[in-house]
CSV table of C-alpha atoms and ligand atoms in Angstrom, one decimal:
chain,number,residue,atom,x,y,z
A,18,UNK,CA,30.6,25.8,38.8
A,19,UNK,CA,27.1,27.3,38.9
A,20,UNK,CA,26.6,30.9,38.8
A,21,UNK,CA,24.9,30.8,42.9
A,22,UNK,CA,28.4,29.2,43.6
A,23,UNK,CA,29.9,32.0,41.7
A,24,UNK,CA,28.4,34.9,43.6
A,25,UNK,CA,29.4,33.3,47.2
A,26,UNK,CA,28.0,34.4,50.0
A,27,UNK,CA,29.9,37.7,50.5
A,28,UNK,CA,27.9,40.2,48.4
A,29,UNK,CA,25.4,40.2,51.3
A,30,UNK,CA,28.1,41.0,53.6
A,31,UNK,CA,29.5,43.7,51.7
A,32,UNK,CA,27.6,47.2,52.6
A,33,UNK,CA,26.1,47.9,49.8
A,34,UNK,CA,26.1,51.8,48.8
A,35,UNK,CA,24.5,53.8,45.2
A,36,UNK,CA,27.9,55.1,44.4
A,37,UNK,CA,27.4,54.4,40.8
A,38,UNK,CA,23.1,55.0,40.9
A,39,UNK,CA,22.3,55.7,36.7
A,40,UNK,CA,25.9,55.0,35.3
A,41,UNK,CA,25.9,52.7,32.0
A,42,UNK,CA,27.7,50.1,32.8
A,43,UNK,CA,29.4,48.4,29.6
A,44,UNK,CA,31.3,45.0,31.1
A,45,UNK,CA,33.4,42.9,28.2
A,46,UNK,CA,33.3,39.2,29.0
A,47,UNK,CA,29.9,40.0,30.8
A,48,UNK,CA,28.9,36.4,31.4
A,49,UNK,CA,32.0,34.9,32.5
A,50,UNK,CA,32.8,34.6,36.3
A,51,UNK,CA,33.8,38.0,37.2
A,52,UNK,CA,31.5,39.9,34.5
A,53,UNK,CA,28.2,38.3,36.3
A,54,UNK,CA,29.5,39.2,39.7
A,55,UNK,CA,30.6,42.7,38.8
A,56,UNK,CA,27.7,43.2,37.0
A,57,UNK,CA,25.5,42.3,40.1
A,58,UNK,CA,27.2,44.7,42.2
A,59,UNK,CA,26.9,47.4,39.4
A,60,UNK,CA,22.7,47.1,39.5
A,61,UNK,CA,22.7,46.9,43.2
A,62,UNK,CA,24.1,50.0,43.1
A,63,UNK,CA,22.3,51.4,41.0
A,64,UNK,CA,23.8,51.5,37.4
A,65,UNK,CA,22.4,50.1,34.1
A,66,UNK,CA,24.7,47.2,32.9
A,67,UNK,CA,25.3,45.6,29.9
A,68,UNK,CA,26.7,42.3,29.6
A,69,UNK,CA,29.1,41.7,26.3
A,70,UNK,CA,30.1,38.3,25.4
A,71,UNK,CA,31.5,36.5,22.6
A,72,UNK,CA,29.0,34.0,23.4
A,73,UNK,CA,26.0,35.8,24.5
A,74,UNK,CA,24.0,32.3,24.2
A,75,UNK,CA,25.9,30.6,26.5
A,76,UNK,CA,24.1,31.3,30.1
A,77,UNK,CA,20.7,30.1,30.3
A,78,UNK,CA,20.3,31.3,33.7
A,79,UNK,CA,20.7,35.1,33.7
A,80,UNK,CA,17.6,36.1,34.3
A,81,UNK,CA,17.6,33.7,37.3
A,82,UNK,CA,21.0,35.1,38.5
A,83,UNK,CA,19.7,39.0,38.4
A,84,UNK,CA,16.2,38.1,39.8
A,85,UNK,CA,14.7,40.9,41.3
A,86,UNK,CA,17.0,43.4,40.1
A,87,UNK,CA,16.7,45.6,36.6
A,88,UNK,CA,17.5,43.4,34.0
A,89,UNK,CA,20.8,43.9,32.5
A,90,UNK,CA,21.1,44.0,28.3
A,91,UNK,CA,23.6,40.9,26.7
A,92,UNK,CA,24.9,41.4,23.8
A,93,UNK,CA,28.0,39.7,22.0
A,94,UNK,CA,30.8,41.4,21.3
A,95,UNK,CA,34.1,40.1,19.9
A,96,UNK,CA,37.1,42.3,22.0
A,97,UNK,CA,39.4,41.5,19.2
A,98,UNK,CA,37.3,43.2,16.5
A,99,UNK,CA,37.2,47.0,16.4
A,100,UNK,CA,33.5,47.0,14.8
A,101,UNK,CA,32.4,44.5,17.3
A,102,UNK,CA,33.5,46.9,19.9
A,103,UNK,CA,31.5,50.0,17.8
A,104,UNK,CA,28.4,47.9,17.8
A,105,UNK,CA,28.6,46.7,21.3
A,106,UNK,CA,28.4,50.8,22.1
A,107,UNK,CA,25.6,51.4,19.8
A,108,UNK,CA,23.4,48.9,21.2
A,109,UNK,CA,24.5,50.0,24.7
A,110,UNK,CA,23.4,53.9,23.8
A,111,UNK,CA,20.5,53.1,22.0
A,112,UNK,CA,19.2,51.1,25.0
A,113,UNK,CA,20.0,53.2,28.5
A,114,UNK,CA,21.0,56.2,26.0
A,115,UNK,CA,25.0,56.6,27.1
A,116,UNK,CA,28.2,55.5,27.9
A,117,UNK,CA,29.9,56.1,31.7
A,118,UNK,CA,31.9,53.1,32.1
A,119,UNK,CA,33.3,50.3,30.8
A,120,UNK,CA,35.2,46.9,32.4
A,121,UNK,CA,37.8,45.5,30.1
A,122,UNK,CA,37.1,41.7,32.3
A,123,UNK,CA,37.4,39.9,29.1
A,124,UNK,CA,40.6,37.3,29.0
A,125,UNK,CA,41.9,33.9,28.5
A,126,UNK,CA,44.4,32.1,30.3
A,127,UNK,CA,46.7,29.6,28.5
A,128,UNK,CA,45.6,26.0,29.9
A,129,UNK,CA,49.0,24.2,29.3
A,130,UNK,CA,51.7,25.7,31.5
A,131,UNK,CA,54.9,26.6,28.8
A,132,UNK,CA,58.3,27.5,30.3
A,133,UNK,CA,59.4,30.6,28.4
A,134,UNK,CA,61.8,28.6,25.7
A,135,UNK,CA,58.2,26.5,25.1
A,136,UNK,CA,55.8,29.4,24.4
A,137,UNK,CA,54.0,28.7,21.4
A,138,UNK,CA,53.6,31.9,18.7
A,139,UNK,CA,50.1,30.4,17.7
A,140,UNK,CA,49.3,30.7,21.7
A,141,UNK,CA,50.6,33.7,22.2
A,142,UNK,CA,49.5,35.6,19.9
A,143,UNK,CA,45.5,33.8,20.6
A,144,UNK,CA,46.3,35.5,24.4
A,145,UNK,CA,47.5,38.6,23.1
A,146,UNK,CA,44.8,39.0,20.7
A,147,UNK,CA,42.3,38.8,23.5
A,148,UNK,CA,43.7,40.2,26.9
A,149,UNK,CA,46.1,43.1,25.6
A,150,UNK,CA,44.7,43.9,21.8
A,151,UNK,CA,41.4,43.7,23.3
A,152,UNK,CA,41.5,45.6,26.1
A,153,UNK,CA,43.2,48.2,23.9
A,154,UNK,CA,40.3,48.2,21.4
A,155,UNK,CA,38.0,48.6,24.1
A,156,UNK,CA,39.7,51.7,25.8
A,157,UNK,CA,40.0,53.4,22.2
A,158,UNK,CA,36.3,52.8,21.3
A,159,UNK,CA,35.5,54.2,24.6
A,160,UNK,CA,37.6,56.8,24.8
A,161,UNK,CA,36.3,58.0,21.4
A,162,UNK,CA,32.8,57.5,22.6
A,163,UNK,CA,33.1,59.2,26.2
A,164,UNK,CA,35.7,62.3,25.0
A,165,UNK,CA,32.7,63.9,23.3
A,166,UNK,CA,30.1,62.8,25.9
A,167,UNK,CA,30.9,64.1,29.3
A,168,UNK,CA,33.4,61.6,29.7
A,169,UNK,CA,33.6,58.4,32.0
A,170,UNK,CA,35.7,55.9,33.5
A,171,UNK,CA,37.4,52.7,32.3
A,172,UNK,CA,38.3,49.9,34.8
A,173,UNK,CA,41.0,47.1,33.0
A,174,UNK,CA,41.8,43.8,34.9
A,175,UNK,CA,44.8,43.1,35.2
A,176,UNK,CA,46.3,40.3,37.7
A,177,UNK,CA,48.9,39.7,40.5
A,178,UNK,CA,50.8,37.8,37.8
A,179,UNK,CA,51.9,41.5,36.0
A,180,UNK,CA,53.7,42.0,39.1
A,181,UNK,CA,56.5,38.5,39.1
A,182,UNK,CA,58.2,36.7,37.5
A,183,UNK,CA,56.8,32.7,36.4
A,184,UNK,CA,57.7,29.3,35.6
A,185,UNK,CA,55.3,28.2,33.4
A,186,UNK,CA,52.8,31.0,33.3
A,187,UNK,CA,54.5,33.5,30.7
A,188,UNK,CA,52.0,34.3,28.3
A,189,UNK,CA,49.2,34.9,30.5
A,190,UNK,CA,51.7,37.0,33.3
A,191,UNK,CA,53.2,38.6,30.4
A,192,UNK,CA,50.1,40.2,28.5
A,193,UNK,CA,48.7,41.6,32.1
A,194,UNK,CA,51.6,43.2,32.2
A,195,UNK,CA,51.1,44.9,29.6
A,196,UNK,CA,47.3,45.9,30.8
A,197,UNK,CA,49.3,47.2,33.3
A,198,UNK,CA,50.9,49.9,31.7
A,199,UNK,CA,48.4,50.3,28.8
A,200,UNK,CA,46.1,51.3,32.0
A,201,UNK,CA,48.6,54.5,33.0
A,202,UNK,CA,49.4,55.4,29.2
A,203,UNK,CA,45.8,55.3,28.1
A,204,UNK,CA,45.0,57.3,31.5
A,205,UNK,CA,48.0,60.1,30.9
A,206,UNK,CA,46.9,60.4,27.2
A,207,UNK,CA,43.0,61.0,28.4
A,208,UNK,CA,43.6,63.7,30.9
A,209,UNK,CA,46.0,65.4,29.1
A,210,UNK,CA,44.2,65.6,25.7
A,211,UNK,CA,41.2,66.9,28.2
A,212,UNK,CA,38.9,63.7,28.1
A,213,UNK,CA,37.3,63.8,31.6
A,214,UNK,CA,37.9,60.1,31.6
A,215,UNK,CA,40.1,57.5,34.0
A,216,UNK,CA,41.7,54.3,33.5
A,217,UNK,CA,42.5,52.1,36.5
A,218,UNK,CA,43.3,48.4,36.9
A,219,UNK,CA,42.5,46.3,39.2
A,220,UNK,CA,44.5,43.3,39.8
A,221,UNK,CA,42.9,40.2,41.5
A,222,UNK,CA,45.1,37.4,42.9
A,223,UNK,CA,43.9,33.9,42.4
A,224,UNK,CA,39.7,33.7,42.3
A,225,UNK,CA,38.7,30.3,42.0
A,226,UNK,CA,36.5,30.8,39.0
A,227,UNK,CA,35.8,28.8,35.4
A,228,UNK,CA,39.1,30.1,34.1
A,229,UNK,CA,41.8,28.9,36.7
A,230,UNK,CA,39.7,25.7,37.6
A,231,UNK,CA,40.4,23.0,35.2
A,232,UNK,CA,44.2,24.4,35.0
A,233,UNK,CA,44.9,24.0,38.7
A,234,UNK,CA,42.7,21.1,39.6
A,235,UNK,CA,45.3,19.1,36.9
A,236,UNK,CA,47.8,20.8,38.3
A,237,UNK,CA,47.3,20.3,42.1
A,238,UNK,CA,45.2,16.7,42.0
A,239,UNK,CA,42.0,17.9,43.1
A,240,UNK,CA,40.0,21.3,43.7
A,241,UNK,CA,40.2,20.9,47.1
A,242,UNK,CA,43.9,20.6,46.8
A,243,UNK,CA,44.3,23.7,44.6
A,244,UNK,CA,41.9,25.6,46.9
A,245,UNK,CA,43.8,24.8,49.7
A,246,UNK,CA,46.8,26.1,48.3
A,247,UNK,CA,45.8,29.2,46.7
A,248,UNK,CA,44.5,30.0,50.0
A,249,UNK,CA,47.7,29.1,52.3
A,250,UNK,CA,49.7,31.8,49.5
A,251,UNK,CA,47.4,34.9,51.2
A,252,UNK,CA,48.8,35.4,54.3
A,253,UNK,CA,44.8,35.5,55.7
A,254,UNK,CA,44.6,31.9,54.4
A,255,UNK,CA,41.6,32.8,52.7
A,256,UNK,CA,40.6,32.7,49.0
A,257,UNK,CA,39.8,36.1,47.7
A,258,UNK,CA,36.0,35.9,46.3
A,259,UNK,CA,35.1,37.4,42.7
A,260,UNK,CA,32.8,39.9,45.5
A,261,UNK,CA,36.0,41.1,46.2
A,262,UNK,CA,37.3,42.1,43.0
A,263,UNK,CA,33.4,43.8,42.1
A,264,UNK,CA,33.8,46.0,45.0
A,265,UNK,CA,37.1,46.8,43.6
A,266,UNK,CA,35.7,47.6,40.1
A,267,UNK,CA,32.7,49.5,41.3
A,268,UNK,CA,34.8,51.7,43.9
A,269,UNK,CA,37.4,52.9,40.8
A,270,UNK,CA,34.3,53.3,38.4
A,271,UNK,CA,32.4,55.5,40.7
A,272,UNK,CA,32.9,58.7,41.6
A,273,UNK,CA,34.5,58.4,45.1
A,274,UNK,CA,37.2,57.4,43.2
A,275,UNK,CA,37.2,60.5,41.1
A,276,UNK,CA,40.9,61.5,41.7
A,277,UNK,CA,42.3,57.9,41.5
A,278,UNK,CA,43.8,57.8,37.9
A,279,UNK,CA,46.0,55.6,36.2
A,280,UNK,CA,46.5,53.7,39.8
A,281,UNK,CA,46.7,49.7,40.2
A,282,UNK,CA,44.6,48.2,43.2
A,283,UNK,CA,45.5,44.6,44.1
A,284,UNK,CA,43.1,42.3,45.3
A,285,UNK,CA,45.2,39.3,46.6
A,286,UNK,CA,44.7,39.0,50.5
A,287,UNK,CA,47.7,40.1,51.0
A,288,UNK,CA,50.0,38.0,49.1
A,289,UNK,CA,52.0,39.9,47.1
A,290,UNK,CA,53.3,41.8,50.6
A,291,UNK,CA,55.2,38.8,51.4
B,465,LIG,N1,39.9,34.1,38.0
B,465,LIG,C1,41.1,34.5,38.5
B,465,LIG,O1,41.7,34.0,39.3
B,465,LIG,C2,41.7,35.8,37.9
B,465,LIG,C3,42.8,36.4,38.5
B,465,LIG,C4,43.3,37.5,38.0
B,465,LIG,C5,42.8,38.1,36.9
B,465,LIG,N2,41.7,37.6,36.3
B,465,LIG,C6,41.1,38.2,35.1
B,465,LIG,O2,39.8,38.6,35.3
B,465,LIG,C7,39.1,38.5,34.0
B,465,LIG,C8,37.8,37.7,34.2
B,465,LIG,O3,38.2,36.4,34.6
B,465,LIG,P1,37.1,35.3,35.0
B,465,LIG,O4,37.7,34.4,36.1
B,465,LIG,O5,35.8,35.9,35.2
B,465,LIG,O6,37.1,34.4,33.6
B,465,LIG,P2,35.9,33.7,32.9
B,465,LIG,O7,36.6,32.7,32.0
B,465,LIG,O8,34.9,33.2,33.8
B,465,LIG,O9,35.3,34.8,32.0
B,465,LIG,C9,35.9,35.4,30.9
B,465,LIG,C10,34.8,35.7,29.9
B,465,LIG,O10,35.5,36.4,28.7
B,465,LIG,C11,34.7,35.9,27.6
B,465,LIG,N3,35.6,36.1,26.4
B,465,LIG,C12,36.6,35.3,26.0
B,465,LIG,N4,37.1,35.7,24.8
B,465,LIG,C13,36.3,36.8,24.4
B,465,LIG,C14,36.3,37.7,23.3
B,465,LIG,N5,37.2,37.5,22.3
B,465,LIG,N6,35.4,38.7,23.3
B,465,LIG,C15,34.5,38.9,24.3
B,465,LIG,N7,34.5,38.0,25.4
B,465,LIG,C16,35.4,37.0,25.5
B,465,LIG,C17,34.4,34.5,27.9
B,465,LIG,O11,33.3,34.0,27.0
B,465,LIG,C18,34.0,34.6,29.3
B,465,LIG,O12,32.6,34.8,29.5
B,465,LIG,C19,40.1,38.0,33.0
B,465,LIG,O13,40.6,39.2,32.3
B,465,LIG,C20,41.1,37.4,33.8
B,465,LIG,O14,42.4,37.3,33.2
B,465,LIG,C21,41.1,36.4,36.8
């Protein structure tokens, strides 16, 4: 999947606003699906983004992807390693001087579906490490950072799988549940200790992106096939675009969204109304 296919054709359709004009924008996962896309909407809003990867040589075409917008930083960063995360905040200071947000997008999906008797503790606790002790690592670096710096806002991603029960999709549906709720208790413990800082999740329904691809085209036969399917779940029979989840993102990180705290938004078409 290239990165053009990646940012669809809906960011041009979306109005685009400044809601988030000089933030500094810290995005985990930066070059992955999502983390490109978000970061995109971030600069054409007006923030500063960096981009933090644990393979921050992996996109050669990042430069061709944020042509003629302000070039965003890449740096690597390893979720799953507290000093990873302090460094990741350094460079991100030293360069555009502060913190005001940061998107916990990093995560990892399990590729072999596993009934619950069949989870794998190796697995698990690869999954774990990444989406849930991550995203925790993340929030506590920032929080430290932003409680003593005018504070800020954290956006997690979750996904429509925290909210029912699976078949064969336990780890993965399991660890953003617990995003889910490390979202509100991170959020209760900022305002209440006096932090000036939110936590939100946003929880996308199926995006056809790099991590669900090779999974479901096994699963379902062919891409099409998958597509097809994912889309016929929404009740608009449409696929929801990683535009859609961006908007998301941005809305909750800006200040529009100032009283929204500790709150799940869904971004699923729908489906989860059913
Ligand atoms: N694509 C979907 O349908 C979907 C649906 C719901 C939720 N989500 C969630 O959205 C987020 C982004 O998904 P995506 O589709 O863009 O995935 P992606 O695979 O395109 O991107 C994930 C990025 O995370 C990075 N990463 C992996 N391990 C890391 C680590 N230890 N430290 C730092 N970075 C690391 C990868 O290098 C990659 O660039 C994930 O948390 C995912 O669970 C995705």
């Amino acid at each position: 999947m290239t990165a053009s296919e990646n940012m669809g054709t809906q960011a041009s359709a979306n109005p685009v606003n400044e809601r988030v004009r000089g933030k500094v924008v810290l995005v985990s996962g930066g070059l992955g699906a999502f983390g490109m896309v978000t970061a995109r909407r971030f600069l054409l809003e007006g923030a500063h983004v960096v981009l933090a990867d644990i393979a921050p040589n992996s996109r050669q075409d990042v430069g061709e992807v944020f042509a003629g917008l302000p070039a965003p930083l890449v740096t690597k960063l390893d979720v799953t390693d507290p000093a990873s995360w302090l460094s990741a905040i350094e460079v991100t200071v030293r360069e555009f001087g502060r913190l005001d947000v940061l998107v916990n997008n990093a995560g990892v999906v399990t590729q072999v579906p596993q009934a619950f008797d069949e989870i794998e503790i190796d697995e698990w606790r690869r999954v774990f490490a990444i989406n849930v002790e991550g995203v925790m690592l993340g929030t506590q670096a920032a929080l430290r950072y932003m409680k003593s710096n005018g504070g800020g806002a954290i956006v997690n991603l979750g996904s429509i799988s925290a909210y029912v029960g699976t078949k064969d999709n336990c780890t993965y549906a399991i660890s953003k549940g617990a995003v889910k709720i490390m979202s509100k208790a991170a959020a209760l413990s900022a305002a209440r200790f006096g932090y000036n800082v939110r936590v939100n999740t946003v929880h996308p329904g199926y995006v056809w992106t790099q991590l669900i691809a090779e999974k479901s085209t096994r699963e379902h036969g062919s891409a099409e096939a998958a597509k097809k399917l994912f889309a016929s779940m929404n009740p608009s029979n449409r696929l929801v675009e990683p535009e859609d989840v961006a908007a998301a993102i941005v809305y909750l990180a800006s200040d529009d969204a100032k009283m929204i705290n500790g709150a799940d938004l869904v971004v699923d078409g729908g489906r989860l109304i059913q």
